[in-house]
Coordinates of C-alpha atoms in Angstrom, one line a residue:
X1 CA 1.7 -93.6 12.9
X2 CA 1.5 -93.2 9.0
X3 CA -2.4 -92.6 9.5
X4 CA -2.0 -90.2 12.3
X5 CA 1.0 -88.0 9.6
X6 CA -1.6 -88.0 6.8
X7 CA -4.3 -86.6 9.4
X8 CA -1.9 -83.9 10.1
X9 CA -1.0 -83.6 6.5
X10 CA -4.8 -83.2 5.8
X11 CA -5.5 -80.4 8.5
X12 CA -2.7 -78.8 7.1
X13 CA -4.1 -78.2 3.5
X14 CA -7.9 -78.0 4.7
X15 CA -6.1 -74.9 6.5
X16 CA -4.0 -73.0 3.8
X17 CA -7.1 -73.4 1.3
X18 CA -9.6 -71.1 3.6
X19 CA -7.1 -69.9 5.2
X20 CA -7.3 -66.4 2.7
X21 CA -11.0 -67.0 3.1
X22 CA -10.6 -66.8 6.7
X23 CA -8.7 -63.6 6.3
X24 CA -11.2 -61.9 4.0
X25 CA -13.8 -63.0 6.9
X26 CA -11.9 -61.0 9.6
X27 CA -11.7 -58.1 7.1
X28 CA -15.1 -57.9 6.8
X29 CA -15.5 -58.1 10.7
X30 CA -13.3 -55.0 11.3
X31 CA -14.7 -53.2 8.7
X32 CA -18.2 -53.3 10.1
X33 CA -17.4 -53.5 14.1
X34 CA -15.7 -51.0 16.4
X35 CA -12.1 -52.2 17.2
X36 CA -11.9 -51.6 20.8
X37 CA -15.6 -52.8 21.8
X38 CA -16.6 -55.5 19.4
X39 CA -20.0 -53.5 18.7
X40 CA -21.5 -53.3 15.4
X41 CA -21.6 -49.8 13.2
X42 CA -23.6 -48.0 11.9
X43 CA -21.5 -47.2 8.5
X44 CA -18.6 -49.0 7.5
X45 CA -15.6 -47.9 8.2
X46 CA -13.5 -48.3 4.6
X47 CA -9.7 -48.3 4.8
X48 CA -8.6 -44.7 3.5
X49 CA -5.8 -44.8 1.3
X50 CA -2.8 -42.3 1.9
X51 CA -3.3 -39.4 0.4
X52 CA -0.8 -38.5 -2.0
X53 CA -0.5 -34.5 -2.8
X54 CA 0.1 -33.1 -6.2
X55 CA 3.6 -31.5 -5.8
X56 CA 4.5 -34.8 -4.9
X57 CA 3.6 -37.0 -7.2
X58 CA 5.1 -34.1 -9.8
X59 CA 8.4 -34.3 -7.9
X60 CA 8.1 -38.3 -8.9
X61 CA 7.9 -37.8 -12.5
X62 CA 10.5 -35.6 -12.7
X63 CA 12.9 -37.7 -10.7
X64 CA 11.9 -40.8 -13.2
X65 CA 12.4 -38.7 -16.4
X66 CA 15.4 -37.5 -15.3
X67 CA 17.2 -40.9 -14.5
X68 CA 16.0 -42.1 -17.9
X69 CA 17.7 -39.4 -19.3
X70 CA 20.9 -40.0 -17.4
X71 CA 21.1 -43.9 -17.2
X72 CA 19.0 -45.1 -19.8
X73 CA 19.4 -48.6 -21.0
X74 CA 22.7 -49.0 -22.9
X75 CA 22.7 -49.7 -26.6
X76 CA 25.3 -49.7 -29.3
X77 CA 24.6 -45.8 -29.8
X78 CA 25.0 -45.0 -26.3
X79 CA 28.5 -47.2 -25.8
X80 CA 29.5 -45.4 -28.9
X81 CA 28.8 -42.2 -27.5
X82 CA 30.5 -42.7 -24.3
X83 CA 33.5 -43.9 -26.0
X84 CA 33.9 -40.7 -28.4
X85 CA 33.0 -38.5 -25.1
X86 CA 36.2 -40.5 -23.2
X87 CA 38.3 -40.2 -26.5
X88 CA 37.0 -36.5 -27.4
X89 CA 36.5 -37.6 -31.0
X90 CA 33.6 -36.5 -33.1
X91 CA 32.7 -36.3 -36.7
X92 CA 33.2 -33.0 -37.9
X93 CA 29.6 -32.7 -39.6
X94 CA 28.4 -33.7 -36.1
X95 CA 30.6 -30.6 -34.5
X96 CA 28.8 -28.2 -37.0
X97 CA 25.2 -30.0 -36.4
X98 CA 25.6 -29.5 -32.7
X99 CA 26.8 -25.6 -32.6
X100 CA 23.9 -24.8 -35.1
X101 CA 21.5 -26.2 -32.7
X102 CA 23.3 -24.3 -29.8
X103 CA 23.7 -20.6 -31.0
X104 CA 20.6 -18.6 -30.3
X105 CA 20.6 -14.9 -30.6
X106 CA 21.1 -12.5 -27.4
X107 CA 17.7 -10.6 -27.4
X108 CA 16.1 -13.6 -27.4
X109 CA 17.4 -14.7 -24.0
X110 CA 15.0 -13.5 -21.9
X111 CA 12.0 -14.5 -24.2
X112 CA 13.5 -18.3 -23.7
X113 CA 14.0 -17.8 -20.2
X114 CA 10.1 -16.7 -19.6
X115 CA 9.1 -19.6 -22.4
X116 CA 11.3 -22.0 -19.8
X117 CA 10.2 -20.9 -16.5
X118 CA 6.6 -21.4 -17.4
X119 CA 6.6 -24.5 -18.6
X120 CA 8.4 -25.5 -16.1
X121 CA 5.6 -24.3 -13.4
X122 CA 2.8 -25.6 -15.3
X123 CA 4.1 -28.9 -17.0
X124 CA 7.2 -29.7 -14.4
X125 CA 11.0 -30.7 -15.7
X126 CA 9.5 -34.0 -17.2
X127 CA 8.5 -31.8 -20.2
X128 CA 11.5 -29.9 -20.6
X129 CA 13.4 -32.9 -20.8
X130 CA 11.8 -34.2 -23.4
X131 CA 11.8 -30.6 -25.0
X132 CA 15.4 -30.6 -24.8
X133 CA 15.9 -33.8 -26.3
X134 CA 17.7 -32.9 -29.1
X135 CA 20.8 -31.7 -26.7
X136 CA 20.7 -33.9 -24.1
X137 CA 22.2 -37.0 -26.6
X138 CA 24.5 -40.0 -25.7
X139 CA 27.7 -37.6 -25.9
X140 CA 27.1 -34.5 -24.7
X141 CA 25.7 -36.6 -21.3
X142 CA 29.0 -38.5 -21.3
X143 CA 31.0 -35.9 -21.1
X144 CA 29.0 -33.7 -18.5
X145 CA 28.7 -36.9 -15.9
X146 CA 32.4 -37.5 -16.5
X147 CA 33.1 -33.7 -15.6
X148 CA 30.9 -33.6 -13.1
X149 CA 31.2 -37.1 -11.6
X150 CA 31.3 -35.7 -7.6
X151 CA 27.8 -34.0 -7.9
X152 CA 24.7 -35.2 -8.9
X153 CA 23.2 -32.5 -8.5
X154 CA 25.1 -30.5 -10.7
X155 CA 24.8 -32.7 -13.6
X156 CA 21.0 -32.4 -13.2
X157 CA 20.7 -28.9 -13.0
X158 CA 22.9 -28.5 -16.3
X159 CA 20.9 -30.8 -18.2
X160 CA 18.0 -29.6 -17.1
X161 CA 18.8 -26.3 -18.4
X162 CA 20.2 -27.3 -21.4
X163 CA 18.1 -25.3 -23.4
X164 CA 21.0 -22.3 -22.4
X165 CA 24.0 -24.0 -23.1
X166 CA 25.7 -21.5 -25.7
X167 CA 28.7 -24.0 -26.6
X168 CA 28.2 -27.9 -26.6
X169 CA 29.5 -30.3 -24.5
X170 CA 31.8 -32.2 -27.6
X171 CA 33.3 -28.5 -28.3
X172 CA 35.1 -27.8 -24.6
X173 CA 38.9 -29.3 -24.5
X174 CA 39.8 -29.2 -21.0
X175 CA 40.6 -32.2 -18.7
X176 CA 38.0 -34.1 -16.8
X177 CA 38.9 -33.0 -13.6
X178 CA 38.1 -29.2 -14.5
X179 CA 34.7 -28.8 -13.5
X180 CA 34.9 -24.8 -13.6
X181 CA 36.0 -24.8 -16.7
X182 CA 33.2 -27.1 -18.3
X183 CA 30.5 -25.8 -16.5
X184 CA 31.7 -22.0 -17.7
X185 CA 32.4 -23.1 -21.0
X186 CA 28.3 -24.6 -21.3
X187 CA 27.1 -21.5 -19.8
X188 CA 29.5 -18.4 -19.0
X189 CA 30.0 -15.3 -21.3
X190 CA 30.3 -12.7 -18.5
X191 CA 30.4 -12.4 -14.5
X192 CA 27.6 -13.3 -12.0
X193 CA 27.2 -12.0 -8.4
X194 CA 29.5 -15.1 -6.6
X195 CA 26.5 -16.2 -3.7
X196 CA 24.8 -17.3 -7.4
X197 CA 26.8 -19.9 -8.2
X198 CA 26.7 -22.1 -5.2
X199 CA 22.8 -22.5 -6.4
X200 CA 24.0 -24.8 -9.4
X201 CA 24.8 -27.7 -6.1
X202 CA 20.8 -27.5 -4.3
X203 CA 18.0 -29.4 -5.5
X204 CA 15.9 -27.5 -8.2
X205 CA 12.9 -26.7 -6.9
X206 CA 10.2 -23.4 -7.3
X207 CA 12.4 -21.7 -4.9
X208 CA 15.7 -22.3 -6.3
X209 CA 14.7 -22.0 -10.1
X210 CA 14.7 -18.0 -10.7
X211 CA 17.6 -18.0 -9.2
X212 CA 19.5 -20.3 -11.5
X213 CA 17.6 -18.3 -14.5
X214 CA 18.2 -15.0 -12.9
X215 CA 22.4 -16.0 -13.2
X216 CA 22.3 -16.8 -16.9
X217 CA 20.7 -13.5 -17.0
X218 CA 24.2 -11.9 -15.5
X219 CA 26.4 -14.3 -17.2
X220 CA 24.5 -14.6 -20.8
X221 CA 23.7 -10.4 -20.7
X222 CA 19.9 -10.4 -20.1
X223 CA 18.0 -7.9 -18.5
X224 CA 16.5 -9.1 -15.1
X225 CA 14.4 -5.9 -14.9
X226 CA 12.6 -7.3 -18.0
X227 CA 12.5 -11.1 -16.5
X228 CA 11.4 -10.5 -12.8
X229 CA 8.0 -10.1 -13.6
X230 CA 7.5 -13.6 -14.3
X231 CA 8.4 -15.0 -10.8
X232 CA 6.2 -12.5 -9.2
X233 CA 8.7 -10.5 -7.7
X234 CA 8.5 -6.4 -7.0
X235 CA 12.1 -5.1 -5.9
X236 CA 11.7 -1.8 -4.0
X237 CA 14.5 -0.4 -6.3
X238 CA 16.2 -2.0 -10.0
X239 CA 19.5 -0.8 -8.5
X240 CA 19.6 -3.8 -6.7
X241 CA 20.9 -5.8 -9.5
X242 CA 23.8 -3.8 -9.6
X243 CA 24.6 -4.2 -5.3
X244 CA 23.5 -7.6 -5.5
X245 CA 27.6 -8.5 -6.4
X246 CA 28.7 -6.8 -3.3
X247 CA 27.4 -9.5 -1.6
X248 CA 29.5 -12.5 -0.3
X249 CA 29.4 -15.4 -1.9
X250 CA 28.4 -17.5 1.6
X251 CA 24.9 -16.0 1.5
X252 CA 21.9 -17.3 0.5
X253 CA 19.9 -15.7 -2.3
X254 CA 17.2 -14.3 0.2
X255 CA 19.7 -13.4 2.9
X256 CA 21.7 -11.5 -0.2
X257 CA 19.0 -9.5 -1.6
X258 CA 18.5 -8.0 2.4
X259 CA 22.3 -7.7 2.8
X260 CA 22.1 -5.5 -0.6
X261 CA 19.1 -3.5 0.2
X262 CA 20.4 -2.3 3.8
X263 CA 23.7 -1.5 2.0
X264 CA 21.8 0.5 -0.5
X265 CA 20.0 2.5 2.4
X266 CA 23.5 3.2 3.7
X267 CA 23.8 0.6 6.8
X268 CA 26.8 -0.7 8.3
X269 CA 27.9 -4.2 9.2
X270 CA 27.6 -4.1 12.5
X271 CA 23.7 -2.8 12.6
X272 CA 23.0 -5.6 9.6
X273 CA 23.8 -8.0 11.9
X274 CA 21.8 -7.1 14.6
X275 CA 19.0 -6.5 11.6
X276 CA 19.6 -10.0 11.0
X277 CA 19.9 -11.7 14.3
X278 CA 15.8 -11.2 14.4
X279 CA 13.9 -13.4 12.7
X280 CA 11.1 -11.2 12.4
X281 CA 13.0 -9.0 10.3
X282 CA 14.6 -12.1 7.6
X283 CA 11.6 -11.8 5.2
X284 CA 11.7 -12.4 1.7
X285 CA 11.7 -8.8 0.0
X286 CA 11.2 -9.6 -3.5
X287 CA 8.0 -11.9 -3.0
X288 CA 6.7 -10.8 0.6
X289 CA 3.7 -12.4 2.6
X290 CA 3.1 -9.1 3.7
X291 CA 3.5 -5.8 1.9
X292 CA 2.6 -4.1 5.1
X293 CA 5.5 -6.1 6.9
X294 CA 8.3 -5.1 4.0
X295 CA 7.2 -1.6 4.0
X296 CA 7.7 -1.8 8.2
X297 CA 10.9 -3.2 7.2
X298 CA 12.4 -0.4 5.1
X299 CA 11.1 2.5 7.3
X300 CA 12.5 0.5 10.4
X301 CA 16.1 -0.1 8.3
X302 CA 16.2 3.6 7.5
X303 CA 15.3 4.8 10.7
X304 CA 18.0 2.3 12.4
X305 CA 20.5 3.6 9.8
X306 CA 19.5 7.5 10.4
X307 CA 19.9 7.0 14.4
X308 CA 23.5 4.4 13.9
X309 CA 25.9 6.8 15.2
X310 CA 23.7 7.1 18.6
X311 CA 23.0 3.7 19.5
X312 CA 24.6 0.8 20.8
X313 CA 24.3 -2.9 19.3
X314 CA 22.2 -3.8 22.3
X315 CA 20.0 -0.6 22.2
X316 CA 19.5 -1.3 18.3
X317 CA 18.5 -5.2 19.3
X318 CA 15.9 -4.3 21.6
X319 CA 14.8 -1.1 19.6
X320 CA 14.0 -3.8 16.7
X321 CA 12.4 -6.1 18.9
X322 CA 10.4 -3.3 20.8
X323 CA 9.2 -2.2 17.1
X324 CA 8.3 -5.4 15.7
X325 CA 6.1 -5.7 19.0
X326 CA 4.1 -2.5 18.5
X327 CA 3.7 -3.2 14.5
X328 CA 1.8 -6.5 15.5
X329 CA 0.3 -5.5 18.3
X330 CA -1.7 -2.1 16.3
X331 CA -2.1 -4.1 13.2
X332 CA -4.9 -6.5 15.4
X333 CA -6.8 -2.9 15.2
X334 CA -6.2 -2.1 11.3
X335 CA -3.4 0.9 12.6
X336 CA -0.2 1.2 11.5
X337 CA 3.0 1.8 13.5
X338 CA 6.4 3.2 12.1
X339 CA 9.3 4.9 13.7
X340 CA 9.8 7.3 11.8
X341 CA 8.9 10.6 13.0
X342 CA 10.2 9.4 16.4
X343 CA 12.7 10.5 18.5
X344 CA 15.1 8.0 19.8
X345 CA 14.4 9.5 23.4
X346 CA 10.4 9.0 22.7
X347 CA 11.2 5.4 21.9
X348 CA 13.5 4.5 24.7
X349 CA 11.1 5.7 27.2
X350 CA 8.4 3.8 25.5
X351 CA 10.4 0.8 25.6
X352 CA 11.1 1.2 29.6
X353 CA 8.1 1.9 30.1
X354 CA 6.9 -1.8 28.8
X355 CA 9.7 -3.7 30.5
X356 CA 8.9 -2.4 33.6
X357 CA 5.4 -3.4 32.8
X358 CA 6.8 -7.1 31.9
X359 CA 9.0 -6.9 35.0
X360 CA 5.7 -6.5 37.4
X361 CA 3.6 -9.3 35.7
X362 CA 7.2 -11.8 36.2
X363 CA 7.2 -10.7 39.5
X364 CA 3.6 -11.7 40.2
X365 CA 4.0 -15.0 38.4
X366 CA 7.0 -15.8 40.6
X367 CA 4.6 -14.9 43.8
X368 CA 2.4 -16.6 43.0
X369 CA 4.3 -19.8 41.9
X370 CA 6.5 -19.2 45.3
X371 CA 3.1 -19.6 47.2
X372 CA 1.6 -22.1 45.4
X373 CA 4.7 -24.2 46.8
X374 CA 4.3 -23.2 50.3
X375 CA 0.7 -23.9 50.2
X376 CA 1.3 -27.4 49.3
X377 CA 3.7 -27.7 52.4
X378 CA 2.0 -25.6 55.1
X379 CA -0.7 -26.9 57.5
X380 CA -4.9 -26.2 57.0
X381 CA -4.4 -22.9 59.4
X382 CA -1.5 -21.6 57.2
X383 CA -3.0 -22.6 54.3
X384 CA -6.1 -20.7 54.8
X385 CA -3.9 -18.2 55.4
X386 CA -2.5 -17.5 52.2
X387 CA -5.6 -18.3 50.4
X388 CA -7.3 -14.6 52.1
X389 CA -4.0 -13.4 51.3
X390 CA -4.7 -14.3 47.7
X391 CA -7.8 -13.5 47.7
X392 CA -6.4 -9.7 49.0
X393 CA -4.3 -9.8 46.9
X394 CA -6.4 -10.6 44.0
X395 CA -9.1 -7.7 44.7
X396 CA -6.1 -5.2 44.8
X397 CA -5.1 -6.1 41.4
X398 CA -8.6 -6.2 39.7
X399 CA -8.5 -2.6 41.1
X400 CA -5.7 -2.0 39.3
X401 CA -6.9 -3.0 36.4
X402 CA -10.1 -0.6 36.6
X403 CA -7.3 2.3 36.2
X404 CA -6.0 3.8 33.1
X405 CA -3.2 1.8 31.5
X406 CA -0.6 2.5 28.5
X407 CA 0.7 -0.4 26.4
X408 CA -0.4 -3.6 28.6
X409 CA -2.8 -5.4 30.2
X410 CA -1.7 -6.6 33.9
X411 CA -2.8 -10.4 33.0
X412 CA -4.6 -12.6 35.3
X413 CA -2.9 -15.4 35.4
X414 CA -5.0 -18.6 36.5
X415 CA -7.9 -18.3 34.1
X416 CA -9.0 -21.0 31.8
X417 CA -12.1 -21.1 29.3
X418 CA -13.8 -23.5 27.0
X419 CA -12.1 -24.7 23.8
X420 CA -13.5 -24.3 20.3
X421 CA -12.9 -28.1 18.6
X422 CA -10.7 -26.7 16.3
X423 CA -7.7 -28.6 17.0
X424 CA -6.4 -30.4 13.9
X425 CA -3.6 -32.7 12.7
X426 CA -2.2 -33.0 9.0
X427 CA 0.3 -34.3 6.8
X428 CA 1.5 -31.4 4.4
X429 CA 4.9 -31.0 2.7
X430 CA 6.4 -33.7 4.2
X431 CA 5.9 -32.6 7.8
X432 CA 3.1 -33.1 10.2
X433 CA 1.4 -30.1 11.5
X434 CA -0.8 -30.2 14.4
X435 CA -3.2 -26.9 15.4
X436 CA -3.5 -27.1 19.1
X437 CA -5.6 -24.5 21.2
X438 CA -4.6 -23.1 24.1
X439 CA -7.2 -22.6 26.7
X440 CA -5.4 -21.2 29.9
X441 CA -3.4 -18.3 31.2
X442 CA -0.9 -20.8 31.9
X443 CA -0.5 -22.0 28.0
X444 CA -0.7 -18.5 27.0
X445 CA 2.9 -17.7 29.1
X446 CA 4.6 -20.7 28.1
X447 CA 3.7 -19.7 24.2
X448 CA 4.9 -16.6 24.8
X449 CA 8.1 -17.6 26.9
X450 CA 8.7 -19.9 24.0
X451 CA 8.4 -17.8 21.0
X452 CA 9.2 -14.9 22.2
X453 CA 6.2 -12.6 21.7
X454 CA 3.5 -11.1 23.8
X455 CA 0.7 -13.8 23.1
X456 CA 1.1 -14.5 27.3
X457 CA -1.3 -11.1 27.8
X458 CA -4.1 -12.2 26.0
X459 CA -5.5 -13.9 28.8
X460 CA -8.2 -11.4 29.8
X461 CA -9.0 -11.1 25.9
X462 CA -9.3 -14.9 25.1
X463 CA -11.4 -14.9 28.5
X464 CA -13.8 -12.5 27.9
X465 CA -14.4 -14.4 24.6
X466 CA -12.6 -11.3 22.0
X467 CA -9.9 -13.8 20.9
X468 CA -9.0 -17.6 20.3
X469 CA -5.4 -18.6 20.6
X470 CA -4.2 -21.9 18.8
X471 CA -0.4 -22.8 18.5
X472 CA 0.8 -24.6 15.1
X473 CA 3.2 -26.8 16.0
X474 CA 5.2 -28.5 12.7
X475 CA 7.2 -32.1 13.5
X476 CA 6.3 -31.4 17.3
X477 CA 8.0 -28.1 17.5
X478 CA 6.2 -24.6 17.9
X479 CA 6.4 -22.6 14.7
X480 CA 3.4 -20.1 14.8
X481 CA 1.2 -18.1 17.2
X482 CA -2.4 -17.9 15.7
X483 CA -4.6 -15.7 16.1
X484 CA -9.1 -16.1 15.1
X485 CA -11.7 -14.2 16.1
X486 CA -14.5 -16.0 17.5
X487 CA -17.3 -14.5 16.0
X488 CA -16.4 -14.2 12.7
X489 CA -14.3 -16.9 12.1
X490 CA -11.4 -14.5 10.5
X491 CA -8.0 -15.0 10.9
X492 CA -6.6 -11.9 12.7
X493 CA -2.8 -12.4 12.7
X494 CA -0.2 -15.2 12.4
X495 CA 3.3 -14.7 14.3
X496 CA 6.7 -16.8 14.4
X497 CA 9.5 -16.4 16.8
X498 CA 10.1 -12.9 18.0
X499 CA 6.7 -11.9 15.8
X500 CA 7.9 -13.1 12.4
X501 CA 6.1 -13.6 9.5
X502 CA 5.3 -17.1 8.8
X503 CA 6.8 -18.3 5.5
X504 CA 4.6 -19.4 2.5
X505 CA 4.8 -23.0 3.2
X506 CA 3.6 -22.6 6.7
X507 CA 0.7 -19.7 5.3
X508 CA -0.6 -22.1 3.3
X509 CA -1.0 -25.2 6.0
X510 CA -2.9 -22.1 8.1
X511 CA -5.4 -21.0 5.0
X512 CA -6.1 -24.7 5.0
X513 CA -6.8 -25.1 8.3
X514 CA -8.7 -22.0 8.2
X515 CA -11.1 -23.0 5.3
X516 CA -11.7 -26.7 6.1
X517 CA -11.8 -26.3 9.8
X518 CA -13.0 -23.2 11.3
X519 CA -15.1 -22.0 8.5
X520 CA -16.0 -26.0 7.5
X521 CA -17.3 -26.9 10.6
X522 CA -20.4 -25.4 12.7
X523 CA -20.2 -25.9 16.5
X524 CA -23.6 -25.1 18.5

């Protein structure tokens, strides 16, 4: 018995000591031999690590200097601090040290702001921390995370733009419950449109950052005409600063800046809404994808508001819709189409005219898919039946198509063609995105059904080999309608819901996929 245990015993650690050298074996043996077939390859095939982007390993280094800023390892300074902070005792030398370092003149403001915001961009937040050092110290950060002890958020957004405090922290005298008051105290000489403030509680981030400098602009009396140029933005008109505190303060900062242009061009509520009920037309106005698509925007807002005591709410709906068609549909061939200069009776007809045409391709569609299902329950005779009928049917409607028509193409509906290779898949800004062709009539309706555009009549086009058609899909949903043409490779428009522009983050995944996969790969 004893001799059989120290057997086992003796298997046991023969085992564990190759055991990592039997793992290293297997390893090797996937490494160089196809998984699923056991043959060897060619090459082998190395493990890839992950690929970790840029933005985001930025995003990590500002996270970790931050929380060292905030909870650094305590020391007899720090309890010190936090104890003075909870008493509101200081030193008076200390009081005078710490409002020396805070006053900086007015004129200089926007200088500082620029100085900021760049550094920002090109180093990220980890280097204005350490910049700002000096303020951020034991006290002043007790007091602020006592204040402000409900929002994380808050507290890093005020340290990180400690650099504007115009009082310190050690200075304010109100109770700790007061939020307002602390945070108005810190930075808060004069009033601030009030959808500005609620940007203090979202992450900071490229897109939220002008904002929060743009407020201590209002509240610290800096000009923003002088500061804009720095975020790349071009406002249509500088009186927008001024409307901007008309808005309410639910808004968002993009959904304000429309809200205070139509108001400008004399629009009322009622038409804003519809305005805003279409995606196409909530585009970013100060940094645009398109300068084509804002300038459709304001000729379409002040045609709308020129025709608003004619029309209806639903008449305006479809009027926007029925112009946001046209714009995409002439830009494919380098024109331009605007409503102004037409007559609201010119563009009603127009419009009728193209829902008819949409009504008679549904109507075919539902034939068709009403015959299908009787074919599949009819007998051989009645089945041949239908197909001559179909067959009739189709030779009458290629007829029609030989005649003149006006706005659309009466599609054919069951034709298919050959796919490019250009379908892709990709990890980018913490999504996945997947490019996926679509190669029938079929997939051409149900993009269009879907998004809510006209991509279902570019059958005949895609066909006769004018046009590819790929749908970006982000996290398994549809986002965009693209656009290539075949022979050179170009990308000939990108569309959202209801023919939206796509937004920067989504551009960008499509100039990707543009450069590294249609123009990066040859197909013979």
């Amino acid at each position: 018995m004893e001799v059989s245990m120290n057997a086992a015993a003796a298997k046991q650690t023969i085992k564990q000591h190759f055991q990592s050298l039997n793992d290293e074996q297997l390893q090797q043996y996937h490494i160089n031999h196809d998984y699923f077939t056991g043959r060897p390859l060619s090459q082998p095939m190395m493990p890839r690590d992950r690929e970790v982007s840029a933005e985001i390993v930025k995003k990590q280094r500002n996270l970790k200097r931050m929380n060292e800023v905030l909870y650094p390892a305590p020391t007899l300074g720090s309890v010190l601090g936090d104890a003075l902070a909870g008493l509101q005792l200081s030193d008076e030398p200390n009081n005078n040290v710490q409002s020396a370092i805070l006053e900086k003149p007015s004129e200089d403001l926007v200088k500082r702001a620029k100085r900021w915001f760049n550094q920002y961009i090109q180093e990220g937040l980890a280097s204005l921390l350490t910049t700002q050092s000096g303020r951020l110290t034991d006290a002043n950060l007790a007091v602020i995370k006592r204040a402000f002890s409900h929002n994380t958020v808050l507290i890093q957004n005020v340290c990180s733009l400690s650099a504007f405090w115009i009082r310190s922290p050690l200075e304010w005298d109100g109770q700790a419950e007061s939020t307002q008051g602390l945070f108005e105290h810190l930075f808060v000489q004069y009033e601030a449109p009030a959808f500005l403030k609620p940007c203090w509680s979202r992450v900071m981030d490229e897109q939220t950052v002008p904002w929060l400098l743009c407020y201590l602009m209002y509240v610290q009396g800096g000009s923003l005409k002088a500061l804009v140029d720095v975020f790349g933005w071009t406002p249509a008109s500088h009186k927008l600063w001024h409307q901007l505190f008309d808005c309410p303060a639910k808004l968002s900062p993009e959904h304000a800046v429309l809200y205070a242009e139509f108001k400008r061009l004399g629009g009322w509520d009622e038409d804003l809404a519809c305005l805003m009920a279409n995606e196409a037309y909530v585009i970013d106005l100060l940094a645009p994808v398109s300068e084509d698509s804002r300038d459709f925007w304001y000729d379409t807002c002040r045609w709308t508001i020129s025709k608003q005591y004619e029309m209806s709410g639903e008449v305006n709906r479809k009027i926007l819709w029925w112009a946001r068609h046209q714009f995409t549909e002439l830009a494919r061939q380098g024109e331009q189409y605007r409503l102004q200069g037409r007559s609201l009776a010119k563009v009603l007809e127009s419009l009728t005219q193209y829902e008819d045409e949409q009504a008679s391709i549904a109507r075919a569609r539902a034939r068709l898919a009403e015959r299908g299902r009787q074919v599949s329950m009819a007998r051989n005779e009645e089945r041949d039946r239908l197909r001559e009928q179909e067959r009739l049917d189709r030779l009458e409607f290629m007829a029609r198509r030989n005649a003149p028509y006006h706005y659309s193409d009466y599609e054919l509906i069951n034709l298919s063609w050959n796919e490019r290779g250009w379908n892709w898949d990709l990890q980018a800004h913490g999504k996945q995105w997947r490019f996926v062709e679509l190669t029938t009539g079929n997939e051409l309706h149900e993009e269009g059904q879907i998004m809510e555009h006209c991509v279902g009549g570019y059958s005949q086009s895609c066909y006769e080999g004018h046009s590819v058609i790929f749908s970006l899909r982000c996290d398994n949903k549809r986002t965009l309608t693209i656009e290539i043409d075949p022979l050179t490779r170009d990308l000939v428009q990108v569309q959202g819901h209801y023919n939206a522009d796509p937004k920067k983050s989504e551009y960008n995944v499509v100039k990707r996929w543009v450069n590294e996969v249609v123009h990066g790969r040859v197909y013979w």
